[in-house]
PDB file of C-alpha atoms and ligand atoms in Angstrom:
ATOM      1  CA  MET A 921       0.000   0.000   0.000  1.00 49.00           C
ATOM      2  CA  SER A 922       2.253   2.832  -1.165  1.00 65.00           C
ATOM      3  CA  ASN A 923       0.912   6.396  -0.865  1.00 93.00           C
ATOM      4  CA  ALA A 924      -1.015   5.416   2.260  1.00 98.00           C
ATOM      5  CA  VAL A 925      -1.924   8.330   4.525  1.00 98.00           C
ATOM      6  CA  VAL A 926      -0.863   7.524   8.086  1.00 98.00           C
ATOM      7  CA  VAL A 927      -1.345   9.339  11.400  1.00 99.00           C
ATOM      8  CA  VAL A 928       1.268   8.526  14.065  1.00 99.00           C
ATOM      9  CA  THR A 929       0.640   9.795  17.595  1.00 99.00           C
ATOM     10  CA  GLY A 930       3.707  10.603  19.690  1.00 98.00           C
ATOM     11  CA  ALA A 931       5.860  10.820  16.554  1.00 98.00           C
ATOM     12  CA  GLY A 932       8.486  13.251  17.868  1.00 98.00           C
ATOM     13  CA  ARG A 933      10.857  10.743  19.431  1.00 98.00           C
ATOM     14  CA  GLY A 934      11.468   7.132  20.367  1.00 98.00           C
ATOM     15  CA  ILE A 935       9.312   4.398  18.874  1.00 98.00           C
ATOM     16  CA  GLY A 936       6.876   6.839  17.235  1.00 98.00           C
ATOM     17  CA  GLU A 937       9.659   8.664  15.408  1.00 98.00           C
ATOM     18  CA  CYS A 938      11.131   5.406  14.157  1.00 98.00           C
ATOM     19  CA  VAL A 939       7.729   4.104  13.013  1.00 98.00           C
ATOM     20  CA  ALA A 940       7.015   7.383  11.186  1.00 99.00           C
ATOM     21  CA  ARG A 941      10.359   7.290   9.410  1.00 98.00           C
ATOM     22  CA  SER A 942       9.946   3.627   8.467  1.00 98.00           C
ATOM     23  CA  LEU A 943       6.461   4.226   7.022  1.00 98.00           C
ATOM     24  CA  ALA A 944       7.655   7.293   5.090  1.00 98.00           C
ATOM     25  CA  LYS A 945      10.469   5.189   3.594  1.00 98.00           C
ATOM     26  CA  GLU A 946       7.800   2.829   2.240  1.00 98.00           C
ATOM     27  CA  GLY A 947       6.080   5.768   0.498  1.00 98.00           C
ATOM     28  CA  ALA A 948       3.438   6.626   3.095  1.00 98.00           C
ATOM     29  CA  LYS A 949       2.466  10.234   3.723  1.00 98.00           C
ATOM     30  CA  VAL A 950       2.882  10.607   7.457  1.00 98.00           C
ATOM     31  CA  VAL A 951       1.100  13.013   9.799  1.00 99.00           C
ATOM     32  CA  LEU A 952       3.329  13.580  12.826  1.00 99.00           C
ATOM     33  CA  SER A 953       1.410  14.375  16.007  1.00 98.00           C
ATOM     34  CA  GLY A 954       2.522  15.067  19.559  1.00 98.00           C
ATOM     35  CA  ARG A 955       2.879  17.977  21.959  1.00 98.00           C
ATOM     36  CA  THR A 956       6.503  19.028  21.365  1.00 98.00           C
ATOM     37  CA  VAL A 957       6.470  20.872  18.051  1.00 98.00           C
ATOM     38  CA  SER A 958      10.253  21.253  17.751  1.00 98.00           C
ATOM     39  CA  ALA A 959      10.664  17.464  17.989  1.00 98.00           C
ATOM     40  CA  LEU A 960       7.980  16.874  15.347  1.00 99.00           C
ATOM     41  CA  GLU A 961       9.655  19.405  13.044  1.00 98.00           C
ATOM     42  CA  GLY A 962      12.967  17.604  13.421  1.00 98.00           C
ATOM     43  CA  VAL A 963      11.352  14.306  12.368  1.00 98.00           C
ATOM     44  CA  ARG A 964       9.608  16.000   9.445  1.00 98.00           C
ATOM     45  CA  ASP A 965      12.897  17.493   8.262  1.00 98.00           C
ATOM     46  CA  ALA A 966      14.606  14.096   8.427  1.00 98.00           C
ATOM     47  CA  ILE A 967      11.773  12.453   6.457  1.00 98.00           C
ATOM     48  CA  GLU A 968      11.827  15.187   3.823  1.00 98.00           C
ATOM     49  CA  ALA A 969      15.614  14.966   3.535  1.00 98.00           C
ATOM     50  CA  ASP A 970      15.076  11.271   2.706  1.00 97.00           C
ATOM     51  CA  GLY A 971      12.612  12.234  -0.053  1.00 98.00           C
ATOM     52  CA  GLY A 972       9.469  11.436   1.986  1.00 98.00           C
ATOM     53  CA  THR A 973       6.338  13.416   2.814  1.00 98.00           C
ATOM     54  CA  ALA A 974       5.366  14.451   6.350  1.00 98.00           C
ATOM     55  CA  LEU A 975       3.078  16.975   8.007  1.00 98.00           C
ATOM     56  CA  VAL A 976       3.483  18.314  11.538  1.00 98.00           C
ATOM     57  CA  ARG A 977       0.207  18.539  13.499  1.00 98.00           C
ATOM     58  CA  PRO A 978       0.573  19.490  17.204  1.00 98.00           C
ATOM     59  CA  THR A 979      -1.810  17.320  19.228  1.00 98.00           C
ATOM     60  CA  ASP A 980      -2.455  16.417  22.853  1.00 98.00           C
ATOM     61  CA  VAL A 981      -4.182  13.027  23.042  1.00 98.00           C
ATOM     62  CA  MET A 982      -5.664  14.029  26.399  1.00 97.00           C
ATOM     63  CA  ASP A 983      -7.737  16.710  24.605  1.00 98.00           C
ATOM     64  CA  PRO A 984     -10.690  15.474  22.478  1.00 97.00           C
ATOM     65  CA  GLU A 985     -10.851  18.701  20.406  1.00 98.00           C
ATOM     66  CA  SER A 986      -7.173  18.490  19.616  1.00 98.00           C
ATOM     67  CA  ILE A 987      -7.652  14.901  18.411  1.00 98.00           C
ATOM     68  CA  ALA A 988     -10.693  15.743  16.259  1.00 98.00           C
ATOM     69  CA  GLY A 989      -8.687  18.551  14.645  1.00 98.00           C
ATOM     70  CA  LEU A 990      -5.821  16.174  13.917  1.00 98.00           C
ATOM     71  CA  PHE A 991      -8.029  13.956  11.766  1.00 98.00           C
ATOM     72  CA  ASP A 992      -9.790  16.903  10.073  1.00 98.00           C
ATOM     73  CA  ASP A 993      -6.420  18.424   9.177  1.00 98.00           C
ATOM     74  CA  THR A 994      -5.142  15.081   7.881  1.00 98.00           C
ATOM     75  CA  GLU A 995      -8.088  14.841   5.481  1.00 98.00           C
ATOM     76  CA  LYS A 996      -7.662  18.484   4.455  1.00 98.00           C
ATOM     77  CA  ALA A 997      -3.988  17.938   3.654  1.00 98.00           C
ATOM     78  CA  PHE A 998      -4.108  14.491   2.033  1.00 98.00           C
ATOM     79  CA  GLY A 999      -7.784  13.792   1.224  1.00 98.00           C
ATOM     80  CA  LYS A1000      -8.072  10.519   3.161  1.00 98.00           C
ATOM     81  CA  LEU A1001      -6.878   8.399   6.083  1.00 98.00           C
ATOM     82  CA  ASP A1002      -5.600   4.840   5.645  1.00 98.00           C
ATOM     83  CA  VAL A1003      -3.745   3.999   8.860  1.00 98.00           C
ATOM     84  CA  LEU A1004      -3.621   5.165  12.478  1.00 99.00           C
ATOM     85  CA  VAL A1005      -0.668   4.251  14.696  1.00 99.00           C
ATOM     86  CA  ASN A1006      -1.675   4.801  18.330  1.00 99.00           C
ATOM     87  CA  ASN A1007       1.769   5.193  19.866  1.00 98.00           C
ATOM     88  CA  ALA A1008       1.550   8.128  22.336  1.00 98.00           C
ATOM     89  CA  GLY A1009       1.953   6.812  25.855  1.00 98.00           C
ATOM     90  CA  ILE A1010       3.455   7.481  29.258  1.00 98.00           C
ATOM     91  CA  ALA A1011       4.732   5.279  32.088  1.00 97.00           C
ATOM     92  CA  THR A1012       5.359   5.909  35.759  1.00 97.00           C
ATOM     93  CA  GLN A1013       6.689   3.664  38.515  1.00 96.00           C
ATOM     94  CA  THR A1014       4.830   3.977  41.829  1.00 98.00           C
ATOM     95  CA  ASN A1015       3.596   1.339  44.249  1.00 98.00           C
ATOM     96  CA  MET A1016      -0.179   1.139  44.083  1.00 98.00           C
ATOM     97  CA  VAL A1017      -0.733   1.980  47.760  1.00 98.00           C
ATOM     98  CA  ASP A1018       1.233   5.219  47.309  1.00 98.00           C
ATOM     99  CA  MET A1019      -0.400   6.326  44.048  1.00 98.00           C
ATOM    100  CA  ASP A1020      -2.714   9.326  43.969  1.00 98.00           C
ATOM    101  CA  GLU A1021      -5.699   9.676  41.641  1.00 98.00           C
ATOM    102  CA  ALA A1022      -3.985  12.303  39.503  1.00 98.00           C
ATOM    103  CA  GLU A1023      -1.211   9.895  38.500  1.00 98.00           C
ATOM    104  CA  TRP A1024      -3.678   7.099  37.764  1.00 98.00           C
ATOM    105  CA  ASP A1025      -5.830   9.472  35.675  1.00 98.00           C
ATOM    106  CA  ARG A1026      -2.854  10.845  33.735  1.00 98.00           C
ATOM    107  CA  ILE A1027      -1.834   7.343  32.684  1.00 98.00           C
ATOM    108  CA  PHE A1028      -5.341   6.247  31.756  1.00 98.00           C
ATOM    109  CA  ASN A1029      -6.212   9.527  30.016  1.00 98.00           C
ATOM    110  CA  THR A1030      -3.128   9.218  27.823  1.00 98.00           C
ATOM    111  CA  ASN A1031      -2.754   5.468  27.272  1.00 98.00           C
ATOM    112  CA  VAL A1032      -6.424   4.419  27.161  1.00 99.00           C
ATOM    113  CA  ARG A1033      -8.813   7.364  26.738  1.00 98.00           C
ATOM    114  CA  GLY A1034      -6.541   9.115  24.219  1.00 98.00           C
ATOM    115  CA  LEU A1035      -6.203   5.887  22.247  1.00 98.00           C
ATOM    116  CA  PHE A1036      -9.993   5.405  22.293  1.00 98.00           C
ATOM    117  CA  LEU A1037     -10.609   8.979  21.085  1.00 98.00           C
ATOM    118  CA  SER A1038      -8.117   8.663  18.210  1.00 98.00           C
ATOM    119  CA  SER A1039      -9.487   5.247  17.271  1.00 99.00           C
ATOM    120  CA  ARG A1040     -13.043   6.582  17.247  1.00 98.00           C
ATOM    121  CA  GLU A1041     -12.103   9.412  14.875  1.00 98.00           C
ATOM    122  CA  ALA A1042     -10.246   6.998  12.614  1.00 98.00           C
ATOM    123  CA  GLY A1043     -12.900   4.276  12.862  1.00 98.00           C
ATOM    124  CA  ARG A1044     -15.685   6.588  11.670  1.00 98.00           C
ATOM    125  CA  ARG A1045     -13.618   7.375   8.584  1.00 98.00           C
ATOM    126  CA  PHE A1046     -12.684   3.703   8.040  1.00 98.00           C
ATOM    127  CA  ARG A1047     -16.366   2.732   8.287  1.00 98.00           C
ATOM    128  CA  ASP A1048     -17.271   5.288   5.598  1.00 98.00           C
ATOM    129  CA  ALA A1049     -14.383   4.154   3.381  1.00 98.00           C
ATOM    130  CA  GLY A1050     -14.916   0.413   3.986  1.00 98.00           C
ATOM    131  CA  ALA A1051     -11.186   0.036   4.741  1.00 98.00           C
ATOM    132  CA  GLY A1052      -8.474   1.158   7.150  1.00 98.00           C
ATOM    133  CA  ARG A1053      -6.043  -0.065   9.778  1.00 98.00           C
ATOM    134  CA  ALA A1054      -5.106   0.872  13.314  1.00 99.00           C
ATOM    135  CA  ILE A1055      -2.030  -0.412  15.103  1.00 99.00           C
ATOM    136  CA  ASN A1056      -1.878   0.120  18.856  1.00 99.00           C
ATOM    137  CA  ILE A1057       1.418   0.218  20.719  1.00 99.00           C
ATOM    138  CA  ALA A1058       0.573  -1.779  23.839  1.00 99.00           C
ATOM    139  CA  SER A1059       3.317  -3.353  25.988  1.00 98.00           C
ATOM    140  CA  VAL A1060       4.528  -6.645  27.399  1.00 98.00           C
ATOM    141  CA  PHE A1061       3.396  -4.996  30.645  1.00 98.00           C
ATOM    142  CA  GLY A1062      -0.148  -5.444  29.318  1.00 98.00           C
ATOM    143  CA  LEU A1063       0.427  -9.209  29.138  1.00 98.00           C
ATOM    144  CA  VAL A1064       2.109  -9.728  32.511  1.00 97.00           C
ATOM    145  CA  GLY A1065       2.026  -7.968  35.888  1.00 97.00           C
ATOM    146  CA  ARG A1066       4.986  -5.999  37.279  1.00 96.00           C
ATOM    147  CA  PRO A1067       5.348  -4.560  40.789  1.00 97.00           C
ATOM    148  CA  GLY A1068       5.433  -0.761  40.746  1.00 98.00           C
ATOM    149  CA  PHE A1069       3.613  -0.541  37.438  1.00 98.00           C
ATOM    150  CA  SER A1070      -0.012  -1.341  38.295  1.00 98.00           C
ATOM    151  CA  ALA A1071      -1.507   1.682  36.506  1.00 98.00           C
ATOM    152  CA  TYR A1072       0.681   1.262  33.425  1.00 98.00           C
ATOM    153  CA  CYS A1073       0.097  -2.527  33.292  1.00 98.00           C
ATOM    154  CA  ALA A1074      -3.658  -2.034  33.689  1.00 98.00           C
ATOM    155  CA  SER A1075      -3.682   0.608  30.947  1.00 99.00           C
ATOM    156  CA  LYS A1076      -1.797  -1.584  28.479  1.00 99.00           C
ATOM    157  CA  GLY A1077      -3.950  -4.611  29.338  1.00 98.00           C
ATOM    158  CA  ALA A1078      -6.932  -2.404  28.486  1.00 99.00           C
ATOM    159  CA  VAL A1079      -5.341  -1.548  25.138  1.00 99.00           C
ATOM    160  CA  ILE A1080      -4.946  -5.245  24.298  1.00 99.00           C
ATOM    161  CA  ASN A1081      -8.559  -6.142  25.024  1.00 98.00           C
ATOM    162  CA  PHE A1082      -9.798  -2.934  23.366  1.00 99.00           C
ATOM    163  CA  THR A1083      -7.910  -4.122  20.281  1.00 99.00           C
ATOM    164  CA  ARG A1084      -9.753  -7.455  20.268  1.00 98.00           C
ATOM    165  CA  SER A1085     -13.177  -5.871  20.718  1.00 98.00           C
ATOM    166  CA  VAL A1086     -12.739  -3.133  18.145  1.00 99.00           C
ATOM    167  CA  ALA A1087     -11.245  -5.566  15.634  1.00 99.00           C
ATOM    168  CA  ALA A1088     -14.425  -7.629  15.891  1.00 98.00           C
ATOM    169  CA  GLU A1089     -16.552  -4.513  15.279  1.00 98.00           C
ATOM    170  CA  TRP A1090     -14.449  -3.239  12.397  1.00 99.00           C
ATOM    171  CA  ALA A1091     -14.241  -6.609  10.628  1.00 98.00           C
ATOM    172  CA  ARG A1092     -17.870  -6.021   9.620  1.00 98.00           C
ATOM    173  CA  PHE A1093     -16.873  -3.072   7.481  1.00 98.00           C
ATOM    174  CA  GLY A1094     -13.459  -4.119   6.207  1.00 98.00           C
ATOM    175  CA  ALA A1095     -11.073  -2.391   8.653  1.00 99.00           C
ATOM    176  CA  GLN A1096      -8.467  -3.978  10.919  1.00 99.00           C
ATOM    177  CA  MET A1097      -7.036  -3.254  14.362  1.00 99.00           C
ATOM    178  CA  ASN A1098      -3.966  -5.017  15.753  1.00 99.00           C
ATOM    179  CA  ALA A1099      -1.511  -4.294  18.553  1.00 99.00           C
ATOM    180  CA  VAL A1100       2.196  -4.662  19.117  1.00 98.00           C
ATOM    181  CA  ALA A1101       3.469  -5.370  22.627  1.00 98.00           C
ATOM    182  CA  PRO A1102       7.052  -4.147  22.928  1.00 98.00           C
ATOM    183  CA  GLY A1103       9.326  -5.477  25.596  1.00 98.00           C
ATOM    184  CA  TYR A1104      12.102  -3.153  26.696  1.00 98.00           C
ATOM    185  CA  ILE A1105      13.080  -0.880  23.808  1.00 98.00           C
ATOM    186  CA  ALA A1106      15.841   1.664  24.486  1.00 96.00           C
ATOM    187  CA  THR A1107      14.135   5.092  24.394  1.00 96.00           C
ATOM    188  CA  ASP A1108      13.644   8.130  26.654  1.00 94.00           C
ATOM    189  CA  ILE A1109      10.879   6.300  28.532  1.00 93.00           C
ATOM    190  CA  ASN A1110      13.466   4.040  30.221  1.00 95.00           C
ATOM    191  CA  ALA A1111      16.575   6.277  30.036  1.00 95.00           C
ATOM    192  CA  GLU A1112      16.657   6.798  33.807  1.00 95.00           C
ATOM    193  CA  MET A1113      16.528   3.055  34.492  1.00 95.00           C
ATOM    194  CA  ARG A1114      19.274   2.361  31.922  1.00 96.00           C
ATOM    195  CA  ALA A1115      21.515   4.915  33.638  1.00 97.00           C
ATOM    196  CA  ASP A1116      21.323   2.851  36.849  1.00 97.00           C
ATOM    197  CA  GLU A1117      23.629  -0.111  36.182  1.00 97.00           C
ATOM    198  CA  ALA A1118      22.162  -2.383  38.861  1.00 97.00           C
ATOM    199  CA  ALA A1119      18.585  -1.727  37.709  1.00 96.00           C
ATOM    200  CA  TYR A1120      19.578  -2.185  34.067  1.00 97.00           C
ATOM    201  CA  LYS A1121      21.250  -5.559  34.740  1.00 98.00           C
ATOM    202  CA  LYS A1122      18.225  -6.723  36.721  1.00 97.00           C
ATOM    203  CA  VAL A1123      15.980  -5.921  33.757  1.00 97.00           C
ATOM    204  CA  LEU A1124      18.309  -7.724  31.333  1.00 98.00           C
ATOM    205  CA  ARG A1125      18.216 -10.863  33.505  1.00 98.00           C
ATOM    206  CA  GLY A1126      14.465 -11.047  32.819  1.00 97.00           C
ATOM    207  CA  ILE A1127      14.918 -10.989  29.031  1.00 98.00           C
ATOM    208  CA  PRO A1128      15.985 -14.310  27.429  1.00 98.00           C
ATOM    209  CA  ALA A1129      17.736 -12.388  24.620  1.00 98.00           C
ATOM    210  CA  TYR A1130      19.679 -10.543  27.384  1.00 98.00           C
ATOM    211  CA  ARG A1131      19.397  -7.201  25.604  1.00 98.00           C
ATOM    212  CA  MET A1132      16.901  -4.459  24.937  1.00 98.00           C
ATOM    213  CA  GLY A1133      15.270  -4.131  21.554  1.00 98.00           C
ATOM    214  CA  THR A1134      15.785  -1.265  19.147  1.00 98.00           C
ATOM    215  CA  PRO A1135      13.039   1.058  17.894  1.00 98.00           C
ATOM    216  CA  GLU A1136      13.835  -0.219  14.388  1.00 98.00           C
ATOM    217  CA  GLU A1137      12.948  -3.813  15.340  1.00 98.00           C
ATOM    218  CA  LEU A1138       9.566  -2.623  16.505  1.00 98.00           C
ATOM    219  CA  ALA A1139       9.027  -0.283  13.549  1.00 98.00           C
ATOM    220  CA  ASN A1140       9.532  -3.217  11.149  1.00 98.00           C
ATOM    221  CA  VAL A1141       6.587  -5.063  12.691  1.00 98.00           C
ATOM    222  CA  VAL A1142       4.362  -1.968  12.803  1.00 98.00           C
ATOM    223  CA  THR A1143       5.174  -1.176   9.169  1.00 98.00           C
ATOM    224  CA  TYR A1144       4.254  -4.727   8.171  1.00 98.00           C
ATOM    225  CA  LEU A1145       0.931  -4.527  10.029  1.00 98.00           C
ATOM    226  CA  ALA A1146       0.224  -1.084   8.561  1.00 98.00           C
ATOM    227  CA  LEU A1147       1.077  -1.715   4.926  1.00 98.00           C
ATOM    228  CA  ASN A1148       1.565  -5.394   4.126  1.00 97.00           C
ATOM    229  CA  ALA A1149      -0.352  -7.704   6.468  1.00 98.00           C
ATOM    230  CA  PRO A1150      -3.368  -9.595   5.113  1.00 98.00           C
ATOM    231  CA  ASP A1151      -6.812  -8.158   5.933  1.00 98.00           C
ATOM    232  CA  PHE A1152      -7.652 -11.452   7.680  1.00 98.00           C
ATOM    233  CA  LEU A1153      -5.071 -10.641  10.394  1.00 98.00           C
ATOM    234  CA  THR A1154      -6.962  -8.613  12.972  1.00 99.00           C
ATOM    235  CA  GLY A1155      -7.473  -8.375  16.740  1.00 99.00           C
ATOM    236  CA  GLN A1156      -3.993  -9.750  17.476  1.00 98.00           C
ATOM    237  CA  THR A1157      -1.212  -8.569  19.753  1.00 98.00           C
ATOM    238  CA  ILE A1158       2.320  -9.378  18.635  1.00 98.00           C
ATOM    239  CA  ALA A1159       4.960  -9.269  21.363  1.00 98.00           C
ATOM    240  CA  VAL A1160       8.356  -7.984  20.229  1.00 98.00           C
ATOM    241  CA  ASP A1161      10.254  -8.626  23.419  1.00 98.00           C
ATOM    242  CA  GLY A1162      13.307 -10.907  23.107  1.00 98.00           C
ATOM    243  CA  GLY A1163      11.253 -13.673  24.736  1.00 98.00           C
ATOM    244  CA  GLU A1164      10.406 -11.722  27.913  1.00 98.00           C
ATOM    245  CA  SER A1165       6.718 -12.662  27.901  1.00 96.00           C
ATOM    246  CA  SER A1166       7.458 -16.305  27.022  1.00 96.00           C
ATOM    247  CA  VAL A1167       9.117 -17.207  30.341  1.00 94.00           C
TER     248      VAL A1167
HETATM  249  N1  NAP B1255      10.330   1.928  25.162  1.00 77.19           N
HETATM  250  C1  NAP B1255       9.823   0.851  25.729  1.00 77.19           C
HETATM  251  O1  NAP B1255      10.539   0.060  26.353  1.00 77.19           O
HETATM  252  C2  NAP B1255       8.358   0.555  25.591  1.00 77.19           C
HETATM  253  C3  NAP B1255       7.924  -0.719  25.977  1.00 77.19           C
HETATM  254  C4  NAP B1255       6.583  -1.035  25.867  1.00 77.19           C
HETATM  255  C5  NAP B1255       5.689  -0.106  25.371  1.00 77.19           C
HETATM  256  N2  NAP B1255       6.131   1.130  24.995  1.00 77.19           N
HETATM  257  C6  NAP B1255       5.142   2.071  24.480  1.00 77.19           C
HETATM  258  O2  NAP B1255       5.580   2.623  23.264  1.00 77.19           O
HETATM  259  C7  NAP B1255       5.023   3.923  23.094  1.00 77.19           C
HETATM  260  C8  NAP B1255       6.141   4.907  22.775  1.00 77.19           C
HETATM  261  O3  NAP B1255       7.052   4.921  23.843  1.00 77.19           O
HETATM  262  P1  NAP B1255       8.576   5.389  23.715  1.00 77.19           P
HETATM  263  O4  NAP B1255       9.391   4.348  24.356  1.00 77.19           O
HETATM  264  O5  NAP B1255       8.894   5.829  22.344  1.00 77.19           O
HETATM  265  O6  NAP B1255       8.533   6.619  24.755  1.00 77.19           O
HETATM  266  P2  NAP B1255       8.968   8.147  24.636  1.00 77.19           P
HETATM  267  O7  NAP B1255      10.299   8.257  23.987  1.00 77.19           O
HETATM  268  O8  NAP B1255       8.777   8.695  26.007  1.00 77.19           O
HETATM  269  O9  NAP B1255       7.869   8.749  23.641  1.00 77.19           O
HETATM  270  C9  NAP B1255       6.536   8.914  24.025  1.00 77.19           C
HETATM  271  C10 NAP B1255       5.825   9.720  22.952  1.00 77.19           C
HETATM  272  O10 NAP B1255       4.451   9.923  23.339  1.00 77.19           O
HETATM  273  C11 NAP B1255       4.136  11.284  23.193  1.00 77.19           C
HETATM  274  N3  NAP B1255       3.098  11.681  24.130  1.00 77.19           N
HETATM  275  C12 NAP B1255       3.063  11.516  25.475  1.00 77.19           C
HETATM  276  N4  NAP B1255       1.956  12.073  25.989  1.00 77.19           N
HETATM  277  C13 NAP B1255       1.269  12.608  24.942  1.00 77.19           C
HETATM  278  C14 NAP B1255       0.061  13.331  24.825  1.00 77.19           C
HETATM  279  N5  NAP B1255      -0.698  13.648  25.898  1.00 77.19           N
HETATM  280  N6  NAP B1255      -0.348  13.737  23.593  1.00 77.19           N
HETATM  281  C15 NAP B1255       0.398  13.437  22.509  1.00 77.19           C
HETATM  282  N7  NAP B1255       1.551  12.767  22.549  1.00 77.19           N
HETATM  283  C16 NAP B1255       1.994  12.364  23.756  1.00 77.19           C
HETATM  284  C17 NAP B1255       5.451  12.024  23.449  1.00 77.19           C
HETATM  285  O11 NAP B1255       5.470  13.289  22.812  1.00 77.19           O
HETATM  286  P3  NAP B1255       5.259  14.683  23.582  1.00 77.19           P
HETATM  287  O12 NAP B1255       5.748  14.498  24.990  1.00 77.19           O
HETATM  288  O13 NAP B1255       6.019  15.650  22.768  1.00 77.19           O
HETATM  289  O14 NAP B1255       3.781  14.916  23.494  1.00 77.19           O
HETATM  290  C18 NAP B1255       6.450  11.092  22.776  1.00 77.19           C
HETATM  291  O15 NAP B1255       6.556  11.377  21.403  1.00 77.19           O
HETATM  292  C19 NAP B1255       4.278   4.230  24.406  1.00 77.19           C
HETATM  293  O16 NAP B1255       2.904   3.945  24.237  1.00 77.19           O
HETATM  294  C20 NAP B1255       4.898   3.261  25.391  1.00 77.19           C
HETATM  295  O17 NAP B1255       4.032   2.939  26.457  1.00 77.19           O
HETATM  296  C21 NAP B1255       7.445   1.481  25.100  1.00 77.19           C
END
């Protein structure tokens, strides 16, 4: 599917940046959304320098109006929407008994409600078009429990079961939704942990491959799901985790 129009949330750095660049390399026109405009502009410039097409659209996934505008502007710029990559997400580490409501709400508003709102905007367009794909960036932490991460684990578990339910709805009108569950991928989200040698080694001991993944390894799978996977593949969550969720 060359010339696909793709929205990537959280495209300014990390996994989202890598996914956006990978899709652009395959000929997709990529709408880069996120809150930090300078980061989005940097990704756009890199894509354009590679001969690709990208549009910067500042967006906060916690704000429904901002999300609605993102999809309106995508259609204005490119005339259609083919793929949504729900990547924007945050993580915190706090024991459940010490967590306040604001932290819980911030995680759920970003990782679950924001993903629902984006999916709803995309899904209405996919229903009208009779085609379309969404790929949700979940997490291995949505497949297993981890102490200190109850809110994050619960939010990513919600993403995985949302994916199954929506896939079943969308199959009726020819659209697909799948998820990818990354294990540890070296990005800003875990930079602090990686800087702590003891914590880093402890994490590596839990990964059969004894290393973290790269954003490129994840972007390959997302690009396949977005552009090349068969329509019959839907509702699935693919772990890309060096075996972490298999043991
Ligand atoms: N790296 C890992 O090990 C790992 C493992 C499993 C799952 N994941 C998931 O992968 C996704 C990307 O993570 P990453 O590792 O690339 O982390 P990252 O480097 O911290 O990037 C997170 C991205 O999300 C965006 N974002 C956060 N809140 C947002 C909001 N309210 N509105 C719009 N954009 C927002 C950020 O942009 P702004 O701050 O500029 O808005 C940023 O571009 C997340 O869903 C994360 O949970 C990562």
